[in-house]
CSV table of C-alpha atoms in Angstrom, one decimal:
chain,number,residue,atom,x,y,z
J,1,UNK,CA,-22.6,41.4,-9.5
J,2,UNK,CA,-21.9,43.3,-6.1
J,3,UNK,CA,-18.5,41.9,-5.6
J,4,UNK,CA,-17.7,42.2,-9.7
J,5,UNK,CA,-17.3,38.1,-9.6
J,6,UNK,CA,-18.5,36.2,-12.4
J,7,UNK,CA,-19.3,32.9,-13.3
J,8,UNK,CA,-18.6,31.0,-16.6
J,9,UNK,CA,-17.9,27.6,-18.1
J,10,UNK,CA,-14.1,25.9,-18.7
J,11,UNK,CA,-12.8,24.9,-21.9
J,12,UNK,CA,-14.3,21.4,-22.1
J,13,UNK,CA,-10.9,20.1,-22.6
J,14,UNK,CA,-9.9,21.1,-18.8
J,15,UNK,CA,-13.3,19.7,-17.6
J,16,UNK,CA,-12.4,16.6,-19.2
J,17,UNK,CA,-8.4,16.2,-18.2
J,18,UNK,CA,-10.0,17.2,-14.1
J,19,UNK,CA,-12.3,14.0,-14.8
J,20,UNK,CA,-9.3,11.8,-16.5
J,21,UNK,CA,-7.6,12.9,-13.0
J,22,UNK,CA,-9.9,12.7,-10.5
J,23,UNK,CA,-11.2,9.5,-12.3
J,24,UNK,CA,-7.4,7.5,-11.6
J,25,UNK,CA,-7.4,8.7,-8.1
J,26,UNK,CA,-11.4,7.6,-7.4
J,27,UNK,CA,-10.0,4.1,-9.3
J,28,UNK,CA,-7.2,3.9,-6.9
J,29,UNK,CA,-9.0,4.3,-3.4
J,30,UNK,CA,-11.7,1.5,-4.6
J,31,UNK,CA,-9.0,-0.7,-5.7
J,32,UNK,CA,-7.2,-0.1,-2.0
J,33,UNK,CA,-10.7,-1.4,-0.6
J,34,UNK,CA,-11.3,-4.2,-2.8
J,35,UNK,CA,-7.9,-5.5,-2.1
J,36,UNK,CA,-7.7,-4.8,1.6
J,37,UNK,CA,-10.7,-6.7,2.1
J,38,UNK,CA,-10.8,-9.3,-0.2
J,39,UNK,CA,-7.9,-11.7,1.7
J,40,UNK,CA,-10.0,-11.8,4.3
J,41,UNK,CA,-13.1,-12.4,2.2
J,42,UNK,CA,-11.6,-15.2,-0.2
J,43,UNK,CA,-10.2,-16.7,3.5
J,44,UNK,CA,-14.1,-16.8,4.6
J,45,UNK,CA,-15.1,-18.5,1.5
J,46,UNK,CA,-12.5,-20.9,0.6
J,47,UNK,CA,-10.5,-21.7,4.3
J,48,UNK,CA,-13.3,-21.1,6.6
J,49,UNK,CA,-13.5,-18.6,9.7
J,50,UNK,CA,-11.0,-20.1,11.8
J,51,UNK,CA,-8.1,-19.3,9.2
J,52,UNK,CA,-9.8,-15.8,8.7
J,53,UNK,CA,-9.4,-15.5,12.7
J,54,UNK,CA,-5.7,-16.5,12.1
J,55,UNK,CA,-5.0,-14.3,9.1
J,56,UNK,CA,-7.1,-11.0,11.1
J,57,UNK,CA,-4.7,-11.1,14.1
J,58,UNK,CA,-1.7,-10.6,11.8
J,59,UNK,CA,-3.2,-8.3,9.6
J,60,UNK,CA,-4.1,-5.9,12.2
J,61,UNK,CA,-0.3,-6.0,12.9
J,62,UNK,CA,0.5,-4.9,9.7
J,63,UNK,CA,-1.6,-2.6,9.2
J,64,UNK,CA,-0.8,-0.7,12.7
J,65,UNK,CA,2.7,-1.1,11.9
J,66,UNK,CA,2.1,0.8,8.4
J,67,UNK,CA,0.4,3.2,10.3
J,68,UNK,CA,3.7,4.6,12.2
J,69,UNK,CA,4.5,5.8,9.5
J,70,UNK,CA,1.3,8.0,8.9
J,71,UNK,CA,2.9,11.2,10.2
J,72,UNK,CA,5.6,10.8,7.9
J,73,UNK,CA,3.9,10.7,5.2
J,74,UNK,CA,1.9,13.8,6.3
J,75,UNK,CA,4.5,15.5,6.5
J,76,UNK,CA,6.1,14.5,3.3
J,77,UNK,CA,3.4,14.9,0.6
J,78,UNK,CA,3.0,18.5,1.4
J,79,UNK,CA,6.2,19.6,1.5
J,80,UNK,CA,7.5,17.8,-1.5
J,81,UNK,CA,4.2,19.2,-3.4
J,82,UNK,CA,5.8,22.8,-2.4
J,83,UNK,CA,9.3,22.2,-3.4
J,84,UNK,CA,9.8,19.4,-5.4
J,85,UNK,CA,13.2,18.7,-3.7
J,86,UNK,CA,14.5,14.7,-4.5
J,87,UNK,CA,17.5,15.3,-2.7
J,88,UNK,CA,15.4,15.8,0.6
J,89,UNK,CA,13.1,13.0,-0.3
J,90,UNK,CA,16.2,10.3,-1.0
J,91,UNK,CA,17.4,11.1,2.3
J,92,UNK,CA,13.9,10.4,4.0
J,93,UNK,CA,14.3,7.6,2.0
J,94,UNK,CA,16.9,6.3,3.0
J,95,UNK,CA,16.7,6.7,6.6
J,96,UNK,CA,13.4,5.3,6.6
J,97,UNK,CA,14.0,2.3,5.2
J,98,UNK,CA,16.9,1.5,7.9
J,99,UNK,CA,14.5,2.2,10.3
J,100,UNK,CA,11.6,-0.5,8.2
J,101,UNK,CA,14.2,-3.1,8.0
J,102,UNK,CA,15.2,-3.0,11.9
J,103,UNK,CA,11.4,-2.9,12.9
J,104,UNK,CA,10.6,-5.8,10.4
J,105,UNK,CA,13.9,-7.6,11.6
J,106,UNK,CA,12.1,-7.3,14.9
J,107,UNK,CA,8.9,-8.5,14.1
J,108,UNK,CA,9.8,-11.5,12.6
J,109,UNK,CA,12.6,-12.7,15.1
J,110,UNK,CA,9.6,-11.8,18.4
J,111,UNK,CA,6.5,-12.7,16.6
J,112,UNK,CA,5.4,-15.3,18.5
J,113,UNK,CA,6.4,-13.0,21.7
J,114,UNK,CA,3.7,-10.4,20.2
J,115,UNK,CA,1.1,-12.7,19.0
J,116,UNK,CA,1.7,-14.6,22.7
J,117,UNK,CA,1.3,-11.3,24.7
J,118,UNK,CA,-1.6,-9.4,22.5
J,119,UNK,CA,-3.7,-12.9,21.3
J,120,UNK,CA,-2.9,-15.4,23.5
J,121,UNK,CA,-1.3,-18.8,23.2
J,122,UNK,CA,-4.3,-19.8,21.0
J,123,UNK,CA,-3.3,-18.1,17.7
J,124,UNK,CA,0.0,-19.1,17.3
J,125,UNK,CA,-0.8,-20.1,13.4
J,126,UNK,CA,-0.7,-16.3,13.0
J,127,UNK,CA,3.0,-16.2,13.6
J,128,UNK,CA,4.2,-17.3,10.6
J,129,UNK,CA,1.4,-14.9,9.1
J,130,UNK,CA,2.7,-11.9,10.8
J,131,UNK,CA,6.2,-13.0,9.7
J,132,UNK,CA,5.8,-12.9,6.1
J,133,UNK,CA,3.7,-9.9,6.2
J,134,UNK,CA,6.3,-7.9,7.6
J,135,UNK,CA,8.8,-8.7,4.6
J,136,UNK,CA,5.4,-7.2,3.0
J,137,UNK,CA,5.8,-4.8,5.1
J,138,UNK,CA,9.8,-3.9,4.0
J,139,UNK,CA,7.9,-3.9,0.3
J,140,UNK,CA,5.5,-1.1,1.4
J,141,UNK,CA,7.0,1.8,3.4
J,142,UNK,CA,9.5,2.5,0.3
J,143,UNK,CA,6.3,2.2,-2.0
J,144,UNK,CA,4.1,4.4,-0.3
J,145,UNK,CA,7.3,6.9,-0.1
J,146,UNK,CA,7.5,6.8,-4.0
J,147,UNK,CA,3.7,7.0,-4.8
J,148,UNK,CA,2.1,10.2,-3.9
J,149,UNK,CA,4.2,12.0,-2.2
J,150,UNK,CA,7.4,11.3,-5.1
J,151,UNK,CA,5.5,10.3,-8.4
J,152,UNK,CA,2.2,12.1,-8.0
J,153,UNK,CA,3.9,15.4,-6.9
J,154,UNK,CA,6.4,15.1,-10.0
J,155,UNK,CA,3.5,14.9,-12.0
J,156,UNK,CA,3.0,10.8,-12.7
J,157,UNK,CA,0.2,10.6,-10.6
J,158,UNK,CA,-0.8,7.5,-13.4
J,159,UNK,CA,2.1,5.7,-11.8
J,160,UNK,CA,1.3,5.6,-8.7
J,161,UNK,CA,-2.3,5.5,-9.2
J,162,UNK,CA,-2.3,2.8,-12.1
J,163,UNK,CA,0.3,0.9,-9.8
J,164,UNK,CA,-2.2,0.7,-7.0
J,165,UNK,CA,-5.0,-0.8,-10.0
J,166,UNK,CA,-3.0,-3.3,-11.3
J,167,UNK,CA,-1.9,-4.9,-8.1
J,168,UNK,CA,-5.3,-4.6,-7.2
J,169,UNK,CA,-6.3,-6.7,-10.0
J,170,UNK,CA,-3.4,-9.5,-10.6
J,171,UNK,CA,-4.0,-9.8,-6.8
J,172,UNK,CA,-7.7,-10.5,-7.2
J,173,UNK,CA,-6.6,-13.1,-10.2
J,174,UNK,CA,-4.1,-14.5,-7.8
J,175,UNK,CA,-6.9,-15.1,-4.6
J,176,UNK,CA,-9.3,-16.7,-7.6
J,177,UNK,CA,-6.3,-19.1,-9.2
J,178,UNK,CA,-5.2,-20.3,-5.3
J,179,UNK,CA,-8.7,-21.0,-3.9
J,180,UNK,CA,-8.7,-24.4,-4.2
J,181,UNK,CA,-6.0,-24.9,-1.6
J,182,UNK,CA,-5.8,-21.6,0.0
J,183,UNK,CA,-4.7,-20.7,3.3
J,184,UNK,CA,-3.6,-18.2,5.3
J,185,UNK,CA,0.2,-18.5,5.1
J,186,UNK,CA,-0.3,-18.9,1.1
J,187,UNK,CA,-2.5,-15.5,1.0
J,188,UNK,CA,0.6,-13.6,2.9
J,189,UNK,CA,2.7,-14.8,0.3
J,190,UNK,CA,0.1,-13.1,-2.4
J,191,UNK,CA,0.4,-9.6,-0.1
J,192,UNK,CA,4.4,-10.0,-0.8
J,193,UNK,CA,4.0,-10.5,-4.8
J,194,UNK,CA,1.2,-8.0,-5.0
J,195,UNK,CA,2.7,-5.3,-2.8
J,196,UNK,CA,6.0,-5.9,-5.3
J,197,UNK,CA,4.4,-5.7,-8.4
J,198,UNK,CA,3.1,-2.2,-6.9
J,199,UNK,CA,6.9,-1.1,-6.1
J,200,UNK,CA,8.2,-2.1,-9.7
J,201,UNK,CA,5.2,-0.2,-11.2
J,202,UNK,CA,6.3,2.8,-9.4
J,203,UNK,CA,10.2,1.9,-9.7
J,204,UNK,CA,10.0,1.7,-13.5
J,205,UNK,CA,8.1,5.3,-14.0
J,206,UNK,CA,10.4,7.0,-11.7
J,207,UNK,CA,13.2,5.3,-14.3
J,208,UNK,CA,11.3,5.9,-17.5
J,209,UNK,CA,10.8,9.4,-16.5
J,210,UNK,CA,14.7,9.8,-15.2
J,211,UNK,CA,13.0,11.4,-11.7
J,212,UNK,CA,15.7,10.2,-9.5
């Protein structure tokens, strides 16, 4: 051709381990949706709108509370994916999780403050919510900082996608078993267990592999 560039077929084997791949990370993003929307869907069904009302107020919380930590995470990924370097990731580690356990200390002890000022008197029954899903929340910074941007970048991307699946799933089996007397304090409780399950997924490859 004009620029001497030619085109031809991989091996099959390396189209098919780029599938496996890709296939775990596709898995993993679905299950992330499925889960993030089924509390409020199972709520809906079983507890009625009001208790999804309750249940939205304190997720949004959460989830803008998880998303402080967005940047870091940005940050992180790539620059572990460069240089591999676990004695610079234990040390975000570390410091980030004195800073998750001060912000969820503070959460729980002024929840009803927050849920006062940004809801209104009205959805106090989210402040009990909000509590428990910031011990979630103490759960999920250090697994997010252990998934992709320690396991995945070290090469056990099936840890920390397969984590994400499972939790997905037991979570799912968890919403179905409960939904004869769910509520919205009892599907926090399921965030805490599934979001742990997650952590020890991920915990127990970085041991089995001898990562840390």
């Amino acid at each position: 051709t004009r620029f001497n560039v030619r085109f031809h077929l991989p091996p099959l084997r390396t189209v098919y381990e780029t599938f496996r791949d890709s296939t775990q990370f596709f898995l993993s993003r679905v299950s992330v949706s499925i889960y993030t929307s089924s509390n409020s869907f199972f709520l809906g069904l079983f507890a009625g709108n009001t208790a999804v009302g309750y249940y939205s107020a304190a997720e949004k919380l959460y989830t803008a509370a998880q998303g402080l930590y967005s940047p870091l995470m940005q940050v992180t990924y790539p620059y572990m994916a460069k240089t591999r370097n676990r004695a610079f990731h234990r040390k975000v580690l570390r410091y980030s999780l004195i800073l998750n356990t001060i912000l969820c200390g503070g959460i729980i002890l002024f929840a009803p403050t927050i849920i006062g000022i940004l809801f209104g008197p009205q959805y106090m029954p989210s402040v009990n919510v909000l509590r428990l899903l910031a011990v979630a929340l103490m759960v999920v910074i250090p697994s997010i900082l252990l998934g992709y941007p320690f396991l995945a970048v070290l090469g056990q991307q099936r840890y920390a996608n397969g984590s994400v699946i499972i939790g997905s799933i037991v979570h799912l089996i968890m919403l179905l078993a409960v939904s004869a007397f769910m509520n919205i304090y009892i599907v926090a409780c399921l965030v805490i267990i599934t979001e742990t399950i997650v952590l020890a997924i991920r915990v127990y490859g970085i041991k089995k592999h001898n990562l840390w």
